[in-house]
Short mmCIF file of C-alpha atoms in Angstrom, two decimals:
data_model
loop_
_atom_site.label_atom_id
_atom_site.label_comp_id
_atom_site.label_asym_id
_atom_site.label_seq_id
_atom_site.Cartn_x
_atom_site.Cartn_y
_atom_site.Cartn_z
CA MET J 300 0.01 0.03 0.00
CA ARG J 301 1.50 3.36 -0.96
CA SER J 302 1.99 5.70 1.90
CA ALA J 303 0.62 9.33 1.68
CA VAL J 304 2.96 11.89 0.64
CA VAL J 305 3.69 14.27 3.40
CA PRO J 306 4.35 17.83 2.03
CA ASP J 307 7.45 19.62 3.10
CA VAL J 308 5.61 22.45 5.01
CA ALA J 309 8.85 24.42 5.42
CA ALA J 310 9.71 24.44 1.70
CA ILE J 311 6.36 25.38 0.62
CA GLU J 312 6.35 28.15 3.37
CA ARG J 313 9.55 29.55 2.10
CA GLN J 314 8.38 29.34 -1.57
CA VAL J 315 5.08 31.05 -0.70
CA ARG J 316 6.65 33.86 1.20
CA ALA J 317 9.03 34.62 -1.76
CA LEU J 318 5.94 34.75 -4.16
CA ILE J 319 3.76 36.97 -1.87
CA THR J 320 6.79 39.26 -1.30
CA THR J 321 7.29 39.70 -5.15
CA GLY J 322 3.36 40.10 -5.64
CA ARG J 323 2.82 36.89 -7.27
CA PHE J 324 -0.34 36.15 -5.25
CA GLU J 325 -2.09 33.66 -7.60
CA ASP J 326 1.03 31.66 -7.83
CA ALA J 327 1.36 31.51 -4.06
CA GLU J 328 -2.40 30.36 -3.88
CA ALA J 329 -1.70 27.59 -6.41
CA LEU J 330 1.18 26.32 -4.51
CA LEU J 331 -0.71 26.21 -1.17
CA ARG J 332 -4.07 24.76 -2.44
CA PRO J 333 -2.81 21.06 -2.69
CA ALA J 334 -1.36 21.07 0.72
CA LEU J 335 -4.68 22.31 2.06
CA ALA J 336 -7.02 20.45 -0.14
CA SER J 337 -8.20 18.09 2.73
CA GLY J 338 -9.57 21.06 4.51
CA SER J 339 -6.99 20.66 7.15
CA GLY J 340 -3.35 21.41 7.34
CA PRO J 341 -0.73 23.48 9.15
CA VAL J 342 -1.76 26.79 10.55
CA ALA J 343 1.06 28.57 8.99
CA LEU J 344 0.00 27.60 5.58
CA TRP J 345 -3.58 28.70 6.26
CA LYS J 346 -2.20 32.03 7.35
CA LEU J 347 -0.14 32.32 4.17
CA LEU J 348 -3.43 31.50 2.10
CA ALA J 349 -5.22 34.42 3.58
CA ALA J 350 -2.26 36.63 2.80
CA ALA J 351 -2.42 35.54 -0.87
CA LEU J 352 -6.25 35.92 -1.15
CA ARG J 353 -6.60 39.39 0.26
CA PRO J 354 -4.56 41.28 -2.39
CA GLN J 355 -6.59 39.35 -4.92
CA GLY J 356 -9.88 41.11 -3.59
CA ARG J 357 -11.24 37.80 -2.20
CA ILE J 358 -12.16 39.38 1.06
CA ALA J 359 -15.10 37.24 2.11
CA GLU J 360 -12.69 34.02 1.69
CA THR J 361 -9.85 35.80 3.62
CA ARG J 362 -12.37 36.48 6.49
CA ALA J 363 -13.57 32.84 6.44
CA ILE J 364 -9.86 31.67 7.10
CA GLN J 365 -9.08 34.19 9.63
CA GLU J 366 -12.27 33.39 11.60
CA MET J 367 -11.39 29.66 11.59
CA LEU J 368 -7.82 30.40 12.75
CA VAL J 369 -9.01 32.70 15.50
CA ALA J 370 -11.48 30.03 16.66
CA HIS J 371 -8.74 27.58 16.73
CA ALA J 372 -6.19 29.82 18.58
CA PRO J 373 -7.81 32.76 20.23
CA GLY J 374 -4.40 33.79 21.65
CA ASP J 375 -2.98 34.35 18.15
CA PHE J 376 -2.94 37.99 18.32
CA PRO J 377 -1.41 38.82 14.97
CA THR J 378 -4.22 36.80 13.23
CA ARG J 379 -6.83 38.69 15.36
CA PHE J 380 -5.49 42.03 14.29
CA ASP J 381 -5.42 40.80 10.59
CA LEU J 382 -9.20 39.74 11.09
CA SER J 383 -9.91 43.30 12.54
CA GLU J 384 -8.73 44.99 9.34
CA THR J 385 -10.80 42.49 7.30
CA LEU J 386 -13.77 43.18 9.34
CA LEU J 387 -13.58 46.82 9.19
CA LEU J 388 -12.91 46.73 5.56
CA LEU J 389 -16.28 44.91 5.23
CA GLY J 390 -18.10 47.41 7.36
CA ASP J 391 -18.42 45.03 10.32
CA LEU J 392 -17.49 47.79 12.77
CA GLU J 393 -18.87 46.34 16.09
CA ARG J 394 -16.63 43.29 15.88
CA GLY J 395 -13.94 44.98 14.04
CA TRP J 396 -13.24 47.60 16.62
CA ARG J 397 -12.99 44.78 19.34
CA GLU J 398 -10.47 42.86 17.29
CA TYR J 399 -8.67 45.98 16.39
CA HIS J 400 -7.79 46.37 20.23
CA TYR J 401 -5.06 43.70 19.69
CA ARG J 402 -3.07 46.13 17.55
CA TYR J 403 -0.53 46.40 20.40
CA SER J 404 -0.23 42.84 21.13
CA LEU J 405 2.06 42.41 18.10
CA ALA J 406 5.84 41.87 18.09
CA HIS J 407 6.62 44.97 16.01
CA THR J 408 4.00 47.30 17.79
CA ALA J 409 4.40 46.29 21.39
CA VAL J 410 7.20 48.66 21.81
CA ILE J 411 5.11 51.62 20.77
CA GLY J 412 1.96 50.93 22.94
CA ARG J 413 1.37 53.40 25.51
CA ARG J 414 1.81 51.94 29.12
CA VAL J 415 -0.68 54.02 31.14
CA GLN J 416 -0.96 53.47 34.84
CA ALA J 417 -4.70 54.18 34.69
CA PRO J 418 -7.90 52.03 33.64
CA ARG J 419 -9.02 52.47 29.90
CA TRP J 420 -12.23 54.20 29.55
CA ASP J 421 -14.90 51.81 28.38
CA GLY J 422 -17.76 54.24 27.23
CA ARG J 423 -19.53 54.31 30.72
CA PRO J 424 -20.44 57.85 32.19
CA VAL J 425 -17.72 58.95 34.62
CA PRO J 426 -18.84 62.41 35.73
CA GLY J 427 -16.45 64.28 38.00
CA ARG J 428 -13.45 62.23 36.73
CA THR J 429 -10.62 63.34 34.24
CA LEU J 430 -10.25 61.36 31.04
CA LEU J 431 -6.96 61.48 29.07
CA ILE J 432 -7.57 60.90 25.30
CA HIS J 433 -4.15 60.41 23.53
CA ASP J 434 -3.29 59.95 19.80
CA GLU J 435 -1.25 56.99 18.90
CA GLN J 436 -0.56 56.44 15.28
CA GLY J 437 -0.12 58.59 12.14
CA PHE J 438 -1.04 62.24 11.27
CA GLY J 439 -3.98 61.00 9.14
CA ASP J 440 -5.37 58.82 11.90
CA THR J 441 -5.28 61.76 14.16
CA PHE J 442 -7.17 63.90 11.75
CA GLN J 443 -9.70 61.25 11.16
CA PHE J 444 -10.48 60.28 14.70
CA MET J 445 -10.29 63.60 16.37
CA ARG J 446 -13.88 64.14 15.84
CA MET J 447 -14.71 61.63 18.35
CA VAL J 448 -13.37 63.64 21.36
CA GLN J 449 -16.64 65.68 21.53
CA TRP J 450 -18.66 62.48 21.45
CA ALA J 451 -16.44 60.93 24.34
CA LYS J 452 -17.00 64.19 26.18
CA ALA J 453 -20.76 64.03 25.88
CA ARG J 454 -20.86 60.35 26.71
CA SER J 455 -18.40 60.40 29.70
CA GLY J 456 -19.34 63.55 31.28
CA ALA J 457 -15.72 63.70 32.34
CA ARG J 458 -13.09 66.46 32.10
CA VAL J 459 -11.15 65.63 29.04
CA ILE J 460 -7.68 66.21 28.29
CA LEU J 461 -6.47 65.72 24.75
CA GLU J 462 -2.93 64.75 24.14
CA VAL J 463 -1.65 64.96 20.40
CA ASN J 464 1.66 65.07 18.58
CA ALA J 465 3.26 68.37 18.18
CA GLN J 466 2.60 68.68 14.41
CA THR J 467 -1.27 68.69 14.82
CA LEU J 468 -1.29 70.48 18.16
CA SER J 469 -2.23 73.98 16.80
CA LEU J 470 -5.00 72.81 14.53
CA ALA J 471 -6.50 70.74 17.37
CA ARG J 472 -6.05 73.73 19.77
CA ARG J 473 -7.88 76.09 17.63
CA SER J 474 -10.87 73.73 17.22
CA GLN J 475 -11.39 73.34 21.06
CA ASP J 476 -14.91 74.80 20.93
CA THR J 477 -15.84 72.09 18.25
CA LEU J 478 -14.02 69.30 19.72
CA GLY J 479 -15.01 69.92 23.35
CA PHE J 480 -11.92 68.98 25.26
CA ASP J 481 -11.11 71.04 28.40
CA ALA J 482 -7.34 70.93 28.20
CA ILE J 483 -4.77 70.04 25.37
CA VAL J 484 -1.10 68.87 25.81
CA ALA J 485 1.66 67.83 23.35
CA ARG J 486 2.65 64.22 23.35
CA GLY J 487 5.91 63.76 25.09
CA THR J 488 5.03 66.44 27.79
CA LEU J 489 3.71 65.61 31.16
CA PRO J 490 -0.27 65.72 31.07
CA PRO J 491 -2.31 67.01 34.06
CA PRO J 492 -3.40 64.24 36.55
CA PHE J 493 -6.23 62.01 35.16
CA ASP J 494 -8.34 59.09 36.35
CA LEU J 495 -8.98 57.06 32.97
CA HIS J 496 -7.32 57.05 29.59
CA CYS J 497 -8.33 56.00 26.04
CA GLU J 498 -6.32 55.80 22.79
CA LEU J 499 -7.83 58.02 20.13
CA MET J 500 -8.35 54.92 17.86
CA SER J 501 -10.06 53.01 20.90
CA LEU J 502 -12.69 55.57 20.96
CA PRO J 503 -14.88 53.63 18.33
CA MET J 504 -14.80 50.58 20.50
CA ALA J 505 -15.76 52.54 23.67
CA LEU J 506 -18.49 54.51 21.77
CA GLY J 507 -19.71 51.58 19.94
CA LEU J 508 -19.29 53.50 16.57
CA THR J 509 -21.40 52.27 13.57
CA LEU J 510 -21.52 53.71 10.15
CA ALA J 511 -24.74 55.21 10.87
CA ASP J 512 -22.87 57.54 13.40
CA LEU J 513 -20.79 59.06 10.76
CA PRO J 514 -19.59 61.57 9.76
CA GLY J 515 -20.59 63.82 12.50
CA ALA J 516 -20.41 67.51 12.24
CA ILE J 517 -18.10 68.59 9.37
CA PRO J 518 -15.90 70.57 9.42
CA TYR J 519 -14.37 70.06 12.67
CA LEU J 520 -10.94 71.62 12.03
CA SER J 521 -10.23 75.09 10.50
CA ALA J 522 -7.22 76.68 9.01
CA ASP J 523 -5.30 79.43 10.63
CA PRO J 524 -6.75 82.76 9.08
CA ARG J 525 -3.24 84.33 8.99
CA ARG J 526 -1.75 81.46 7.14
CA VAL J 527 -4.74 81.61 4.74
CA ALA J 528 -4.12 85.28 4.08
CA LYS J 529 -0.42 84.42 3.36
CA TRP J 530 -1.12 81.70 1.10
CA ARG J 531 -3.94 83.74 -0.73
CA GLU J 532 -1.31 86.32 -1.55
CA ARG J 533 1.10 83.81 -2.68
CA LEU J 534 -1.17 81.97 -5.02
CA ALA J 535 -3.22 85.06 -6.12
CA ALA J 536 -1.53 85.21 -9.60
CA LEU J 537 -2.00 81.69 -10.54
CA PRO J 538 -4.92 80.69 -13.12
CA ARG J 539 -7.77 78.84 -11.60
CA PRO J 540 -8.87 76.20 -10.70
CA LEU J 541 -6.10 75.35 -8.32
CA VAL J 542 -5.73 71.53 -7.83
CA ALA J 543 -3.46 70.34 -4.99
CA LEU J 544 -1.63 67.09 -5.63
CA VAL J 545 -0.08 64.51 -3.40
CA TRP J 546 1.12 61.20 -5.33
CA ALA J 547 3.03 59.43 -2.61
CA GLY J 548 2.66 58.53 1.02
CA ARG J 549 5.18 58.03 3.68
CA PRO J 550 7.86 55.62 2.34
CA THR J 551 8.29 53.86 5.64
CA HIS J 552 4.67 52.82 5.62
CA PHE J 553 4.23 49.02 5.30
CA ASN J 554 1.90 49.43 2.43
CA ASP J 555 3.35 52.27 0.73
CA ALA J 556 4.28 50.40 -2.46
CA ASN J 557 0.61 49.45 -2.98
CA ARG J 558 -0.87 53.12 -2.46
CA SER J 559 1.92 55.47 -3.86
CA LEU J 560 2.52 56.55 -7.43
CA THR J 561 5.08 58.64 -9.28
CA LEU J 562 4.28 62.04 -10.62
CA ALA J 563 4.91 60.87 -14.07
CA GLN J 564 1.84 58.52 -13.66
CA LEU J 565 -0.37 61.53 -13.30
CA ALA J 566 0.59 62.82 -16.58
CA PRO J 567 -3.05 62.25 -18.05
CA LEU J 568 -4.35 64.81 -15.64
CA ALA J 569 -2.56 67.75 -17.29
CA ARG J 570 -4.82 69.97 -19.22
CA PRO J 571 -4.78 73.82 -20.13
CA GLY J 572 -6.39 76.04 -17.83
CA VAL J 573 -5.50 74.05 -14.63
CA THR J 574 -2.93 75.13 -12.20
CA PHE J 575 -1.66 72.00 -10.01
CA LEU J 576 -0.05 72.74 -6.74
CA SER J 577 2.42 70.06 -5.50
CA ILE J 578 2.07 69.88 -1.81
CA GLN J 579 3.97 66.52 -1.76
CA LYS J 580 6.51 66.24 1.09
CA GLY J 581 9.11 63.68 1.67
CA PRO J 582 11.52 62.19 -1.00
CA ALA J 583 8.87 62.12 -3.70
CA ALA J 584 8.58 66.00 -3.60
CA ALA J 585 11.72 66.13 -5.75
CA GLN J 586 9.64 64.86 -8.70
CA ALA J 587 8.02 68.19 -8.87
CA GLY J 588 11.04 69.75 -10.27
CA ASP J 589 10.31 67.72 -13.60
CA PRO J 590 6.49 67.79 -14.06
CA PRO J 591 4.89 65.85 -17.07
CA ALA J 592 4.59 67.52 -20.37
CA GLY J 593 1.84 70.06 -20.41
CA MET J 594 1.20 70.10 -16.80
CA SER J 595 1.26 73.52 -14.95
CA LEU J 596 2.68 72.55 -11.72
CA VAL J 597 3.80 74.80 -8.87
CA PRO J 598 6.00 73.00 -6.33
CA LEU J 599 5.18 74.25 -2.90
CA GLY J 600 6.70 71.28 -0.84
CA ASP J 601 9.93 73.54 0.23
CA GLU J 602 7.61 76.28 1.45
CA ILE J 603 5.27 74.25 3.44
CA ARG J 604 6.61 74.36 6.90
CA ASP J 605 3.75 72.20 8.73
CA PHE J 606 0.22 71.14 8.61
CA GLU J 607 -1.00 74.73 9.15
CA ASP J 608 0.37 75.53 5.78
CA THR J 609 -1.09 72.61 4.22
CA ALA J 610 -4.43 73.33 5.76
CA ALA J 611 -4.36 77.07 4.37
CA ILE J 612 -3.56 75.77 0.91
CA LEU J 613 -6.33 73.20 0.92
CA SER J 614 -8.67 75.97 2.08
CA ILE J 615 -7.85 77.99 -0.96
CA ALA J 616 -7.48 75.46 -3.64
CA GLU J 617 -10.70 74.11 -5.25
CA LEU J 618 -9.71 70.52 -5.04
CA LEU J 619 -7.19 68.02 -3.67
CA VAL J 620 -6.28 64.90 -5.61
CA SER J 621 -4.25 62.48 -3.62
CA VAL J 622 -3.47 59.02 -2.75
CA ASP J 623 -4.30 57.69 0.68
CA SER J 624 -2.27 60.10 2.76
CA SER J 625 -2.58 62.47 5.75
CA PRO J 626 -3.57 65.44 3.58
CA VAL J 627 -6.72 63.59 2.53
CA HIS J 628 -7.74 63.28 6.23
CA LEU J 629 -6.91 67.05 6.74
CA ALA J 630 -8.96 67.90 3.84
CA GLY J 631 -11.96 65.96 5.10
CA ALA J 632 -11.66 67.34 8.59
CA LEU J 633 -11.58 70.85 7.02
CA GLY J 634 -14.65 69.97 4.88
CA ARG J 635 -12.71 70.64 1.53
CA PRO J 636 -13.18 68.77 -1.64
CA ALA J 637 -10.82 65.70 -2.24
CA TRP J 638 -10.57 63.03 -4.78
CA VAL J 639 -8.59 59.98 -3.39
CA MET J 640 -6.86 57.46 -5.64
CA LEU J 641 -7.08 54.14 -4.06
CA PRO J 642 -5.48 50.79 -4.61
CA PHE J 643 -7.50 47.59 -5.73
CA VAL J 644 -7.69 46.54 -2.04
CA PRO J 645 -7.44 49.68 0.17
CA ASP J 646 -6.89 50.48 3.75
CA TRP J 647 -9.90 49.33 5.90
CA ARG J 648 -11.28 52.74 6.45
CA TRP J 649 -12.25 53.19 2.75
CA LEU J 650 -14.50 50.07 2.72
CA LEU J 651 -15.24 48.41 -0.64
CA ALA J 652 -16.92 49.00 -3.75
CA ARG J 653 -18.04 52.63 -3.10
CA THR J 654 -17.32 55.87 -4.59
CA ASP J 655 -18.00 57.72 -1.35
CA THR J 656 -17.04 57.45 2.21
CA PRO J 657 -19.06 57.87 5.41
CA TRP J 658 -16.16 59.40 7.04
CA TYR J 659 -16.18 62.62 4.89
CA PRO J 660 -19.15 64.03 2.99
CA GLY J 661 -18.29 65.05 -0.65
CA MET J 662 -15.23 63.14 -0.72
CA ARG J 663 -14.81 60.91 -3.85
CA LEU J 664 -13.00 57.77 -4.11
CA PHE J 665 -11.35 56.48 -7.44
CA ARG J 666 -10.40 52.75 -6.99
CA GLN J 667 -8.32 50.64 -9.12
CA PRO J 668 -10.64 48.08 -10.90
CA LEU J 669 -7.83 45.54 -11.03
CA ARG J 670 -4.59 45.15 -8.91
CA GLY J 671 -2.02 47.72 -9.93
CA ASP J 672 -4.37 49.38 -12.64
CA TRP J 673 -3.64 53.10 -11.86
CA GLY J 674 -4.33 53.90 -15.71
CA SER J 675 -7.97 53.36 -15.30
CA VAL J 676 -7.94 55.52 -12.10
CA MET J 677 -6.23 58.28 -14.17
CA THR J 678 -8.79 58.02 -17.01
CA ALA J 679 -11.68 58.38 -14.48
CA ILE J 680 -10.16 61.39 -12.79
CA THR J 681 -9.29 62.99 -15.99
CA ALA J 682 -12.85 62.79 -17.22
CA GLU J 683 -14.17 64.19 -13.97
CA LEU J 684 -11.49 66.90 -14.01
CA ALA J 685 -12.60 68.06 -17.45
CA ARG J 686 -16.28 68.29 -16.25
CA LEU J 687 -15.10 70.44 -13.29
CA VAL J 688 -13.27 72.75 -15.43
CA ALA J 689 -16.08 73.07 -17.86
#
């Protein structure tokens, strides 16, 4: 009797990881399927199958595998976090926020988790107490979730101290009446005494946030009138409409290769009568020195000192066209028009298969119809830009 062939799991795992790293997701799936054909198999291979299916846009299948893995090993925190992002992408916020709580139980994030010697606020009223709400992740996350401070204030009945990074401090401070906090401090400084705390991105879990609760009052941030006056003078002689551009995100972001473009890829947007403003920062800003043929582009990156300058420019420009980046969330918080270029499988906050977003009224989403197909995105935006100019 012939014995069953036992697959070399370690060898398959090495090959699959190499394929996933190089974006060959279909090949990775094909290599995994025989080893998992019985419906059982090593957990490591099931995890890799989920990692191969998700970039293909097969989100329901991804969720089913992740649910199975979490049921099998509830203490597998990386898988629980992966499941959280899948649930949130699908719009299942209630469970998604609960699983998202595991974000600081991962090997690479444990070191940045805030160790606070006070209970975490769980959404219950705590009148007479002091609640510290502190930001935790990227600038875009801070802009997006800052709106919830006022909801936490109303729900808790507490005195609220808001702690944010220094780069967004002045924008938040100016909106104190809207955001409803009682005091504000910069991250890295010693806050006043407090009784409870909550991370900014744990507020949705504490508040039981649903899609129906969004967007809340818009705008909830405002630009500095003095900066607006300065930039209005700077841009006064430029032909309108003014369209701000951001084509690349932060290079150190784990998903940057999936979401970022080059300026050259935006060449189809060039058209007479439109002045593009490069508000791109970071290494990609240098590309503004060599714009595509026919594109009237004014590079502003070197003149932008901080987010106050960015907010002022967005308040003057007719439109922002951007990849998934912090200026998108700043524009949304300011209530300014923005068109967002999204990869085939976007970050969880953009949900699936919709051209709008519950987070920001009036914002438009332009999605890749196929993985890597930025050309179709450019075609769609070019047509809409022509209508806007007309």
